[in-house]
Each structure stands twice: as structure tokens, then as C-alpha cells.
Amino acid sequence: MTQEVSKKPMDAIMALCKRRGFIYQASEIYGGINGFWDYGPMGAQLKKNLRDAWWQDMILRPCWGRNGPNGKPVRNVGLETCIIQHPKVWEASGHVGGFNDPMVDDKETKGRYRYDHVMVYVPESGEAGDKPVFAYVGDQPSEAKQKKKAEKTFGAIKSVALSTLPQPWTRVIGPDAEKPGTLTEPRMFNLMFDTIPGAIRDEANKAYLRPETAQGVFVQFKNVVDTTRVKIPFGIGNTGRSFRNEVTPRNFTFRSREFEQAELEFFCHPDESLDWYKFWRDFRMEWWKQIGLAGENLILREHEKDELSHYSQGTSDVEYRFPFTAPGFGELEGIAHRGNYDLTQHQKVSGAKLDFFDTERGETLPNGGKKGERYIPHCIEPAAGLDRGALALICEGYTRDDSRASPEFLKLHPRIAPVKAAVFPLVAKDGMPEVAEKLHAELSDKFWKLGGIEMDEKQSIGKRYARMDEIGTPYCITIDGETLTAQTVTVRERDTATQQKVSLDKVAAFLSEKLGV
Ligand code: GAP
């Protein structure tokens, strides 16, 4: 029996991630550092596979070769920009002035929480009333404990957002506080990390670690147009680390202070922007499904009109039902119609001309050509998080089936699985290791670009299967007695644990077919 994701235990998933080398706490031997995570050998390969899948399907062969809403193939190019940019980039983008979250501090515990994340339990009968109420940060594990405590006092309770309660909150008990009334009024907190490049430690030289990869694209827009053959409509993709000084990093890697994004800025004519927005929104949803997040755990949530920025004609989020958000969903990717906001801002602040001369538009000339049209393109931005993507794939893949000898396994899409196949000699004698080594070398030569082919001869065959199941290896190939007599191997399939015989000389072809390469 497999499980619904909402019933999947997050602690077991985190334990598996540690045990099998997917994700470690950063600086663990020093006690860790809040909001930072390292990827172990399996996690690094899984995340690389995800990043590669994004790059292949967005840059190298955009949208699997299908046409855009203009009836022509989609054209995108790649870019790699610096983490530290000129500080004016973040003034122009609005991050210096506006990348703020309203926060409340707890005077007792010294905890700091996002104002809009603090939920408060109040008696079903009335708002805060004259009885104490309990607060918690929405998706913290301590929530269940707090809720029980509140239920004991009030019986029926409901939760409301802190922001809906009138000030002062003298009856609100802060998350993890003992006494009521210790939360401050909300104050703005800028999420950008700053640093001072160069030898002179002067505030005037302050720069920032990028909070998103997107702005690197906007500030290089002109260079890309001038140095390549791109023509509107086209996109520029940028992947890499971003940094946000999240006040309450939590839920494993979901909200980290250092994380990786894969963003595409797709530039188009204003008249076509709504069509492109819908196109990208739908494609991105399809893409996440294609790499393994199918089913009711994935939704596309269109923002309400009153949630949109003034320049935006639409924003949607691809959301996944993580075990810690269930029955709710958490954002994996945002697809935003950004209008011409960013290029206009950078044009204004830098003084550089960031418009585009489109030779395929404007009046038709007597010679049949076009007069051309100059405009600042609109931008559609599918902005994905690779850490959240990796976490969603691990949560979706995590399966427990107690009827199996190895009850925990990861159902990863073969494209994402860090190891594609493993070769085992059943026993380390009778010539089996030699045959296994030869097959391992043959398969490695053929498939190394896709990720690992492993060979393992230690421990019992059951333990070796269990290890491969837990890292999500789709196929295990065992060299056994029949390999020596009948030239066949036993191939075991991860999800069903079923076994079949395949001719030794057909294993590579079998894997090619199964892995879809
Ligand atoms: N350029 C637009 C932009 O950055 P965003 O919604 O703030 O939009 C895009 O970020 C994606 O980056 C999110 O959907 C999420 O997957 C990821 N992301 C954002 N903040 C994150 C954090 N603190 N930890 C992990 N991933 C994060």
C-alpha cells in the first residue's frame, strides 16, 4: 500500500535524506546554521538532474520543441550572472525600498516572526474576547501542541490571522512564549543580505547578495540583444543561488536563506503578452507533472485580481501539497506577467536605452518590408525554485510499503533519479564479480552522462536492494548463477520489486528503452 502525501511523515523523509546522503544540515559539526542546507552525493546529483532538465526543456529545446502561441518554435537563450551586482540594480528593481516583510518580535523569547504568518487561536464563541489566546507560526511543528493547549482551555477554537486582531495584543501568547502580551507591533525588515566588497569597510560601498536571479537578466538584456541573433519574442534563462534573510526559515529546505532558482524572463510584444503568459503558465504546470509531480498534489493557483501588482495582467503559482503544508499547498514556482516594469525601471535608473526595435512590426512599406516599431517589451517570468522542486520530488517519491522487504523507497522519475541502475554480483565468488564489473563498465560507458551506474558487492542482496530503493534507483541488475550458465541477468524494478530475466548482452538496450534514452 502506498500513502497519500499528506500522511507521509516529514521526519521519516528527513531521516532518509540524511541517511542516504541527499541533504545535510550546513556546518553540522558546528551545530548547524539556521536556514542553510548542503546536498550530499545523492542530493547534489538529483538537484543537478533537475537543473539540467530545466535547462534542457527551457533553453536547449524549449517546451520540448512545440510552437508558442505565435505558431512558431519558442526561442530561449541562457545567461549566467553574478550574485553581487551594482547596488543600484536593487534600487531600480524596488528591492532596497520594498523587499520588506512586516515582522513582529517577541520580547520574551526574542523570536522574530512574519506578521502575516502568525496565526492565533481564539474561542469559537468570540474574537480575542477577554480570555487569553494562543499564537503560533502557521506551519511550525509546535502548532499541534499549541492547539491542544488552547483546546483544553476553550473547547472549540478557530484560528485567525494575528493581523486581523485589534492592537494591543495583550492577550496573545507569542509562539513559544509563556506569558501573553509580549509581541511587538509589526516593523518592516529588509530581506536582502548585504556585504562590502573591497578593502575599505565603508557603508557607502555596501552591496547586496541577489535575492533573485531575474534582475541579472534585465540588466544584461541589451547586451544579449546586441550580441546574439535573438528577436522578440524570446526568453533569457538564468539559474543560480539567491539569498534572502528569511526571518523564520523552516520546513527543511522549503524556506532557506540560501537557495537556488531557475528563472526565465520571456520578452514579447505587449499585444501578445497575455497569450504568452497563458502559454508559460500551462507549460510550466505540465513540466512539473512530466518530471514526476502528477496527481492531486499539484495545483495551479491563479492570483486574484486584487493580489496583482499594478503592472501585472496575471500571476499564477504552481503549488505542491508538501506533507508539512497538507491539506494546503506550498509554492514551487511563480509565473508572473511583469509588464515592462523591470526594463522601464532599469532604463530610468541607469540611463541605458532598453527598448527594442522590432523590424517585423509597424506599417508595411511599398517594398513589402515593415517600417519597424520601437517598444519596451513586456516580460513573462516563470520563476522556479530548485530546492523546493527537489524537496517536492523527494516527498512525492517517498513511499512506505510494509509488505516489502525494503519498506521505504523513492519513486523518482528516471530522469531525476541520481543513480539510474546498479549492478550486483549475487555473491563475491564463482566469477560473478568479474562479470558484474564488465557489465558495470559497459553500462557506465553508455549512460554516464545521465547520472550514475553503481556497482555494489557488499552485504546481502536484500540490503543492497534496500539501499537502492531508498535512493530511488529504478533498476537493479543481479549477476547470478544463471548468468554463468545461461547468460541472463535478473533485473529488479524498484516500484514493483518484480524481477525478470534479461540476456546479458541485451541489458544496455533494455535500460535505454526503460530510461527513455
Ligand atoms: N523573480 C521572482 C521571484 O524571485 P519568488 O516567488 O520570490 O519570485 C521564485 O521566487 C521561487 O523561488 C519560489 O517559487 C520558490 O520556489 C523559490 N524561493 C523563494 N524563496 C525561497 C526560499 N526562501 N527558500 C527556498 N526557495 C525559495
XYZ file of C-alpha atoms in Angstrom, residues 8 45 70 207 209 347 375 410 443:
9
model
C 3.809 10.974 4.688
C 23.115 14.642 -8.389
C 2.505 32.823 -32.358
C 26.388 45.813 -1.955
C 23.689 39.291 -2.376
C 16.216 52.290 -18.182
C 8.933 49.483 -27.743
C 11.723 6.727 -3.502
C 26.696 0.476 -18.812
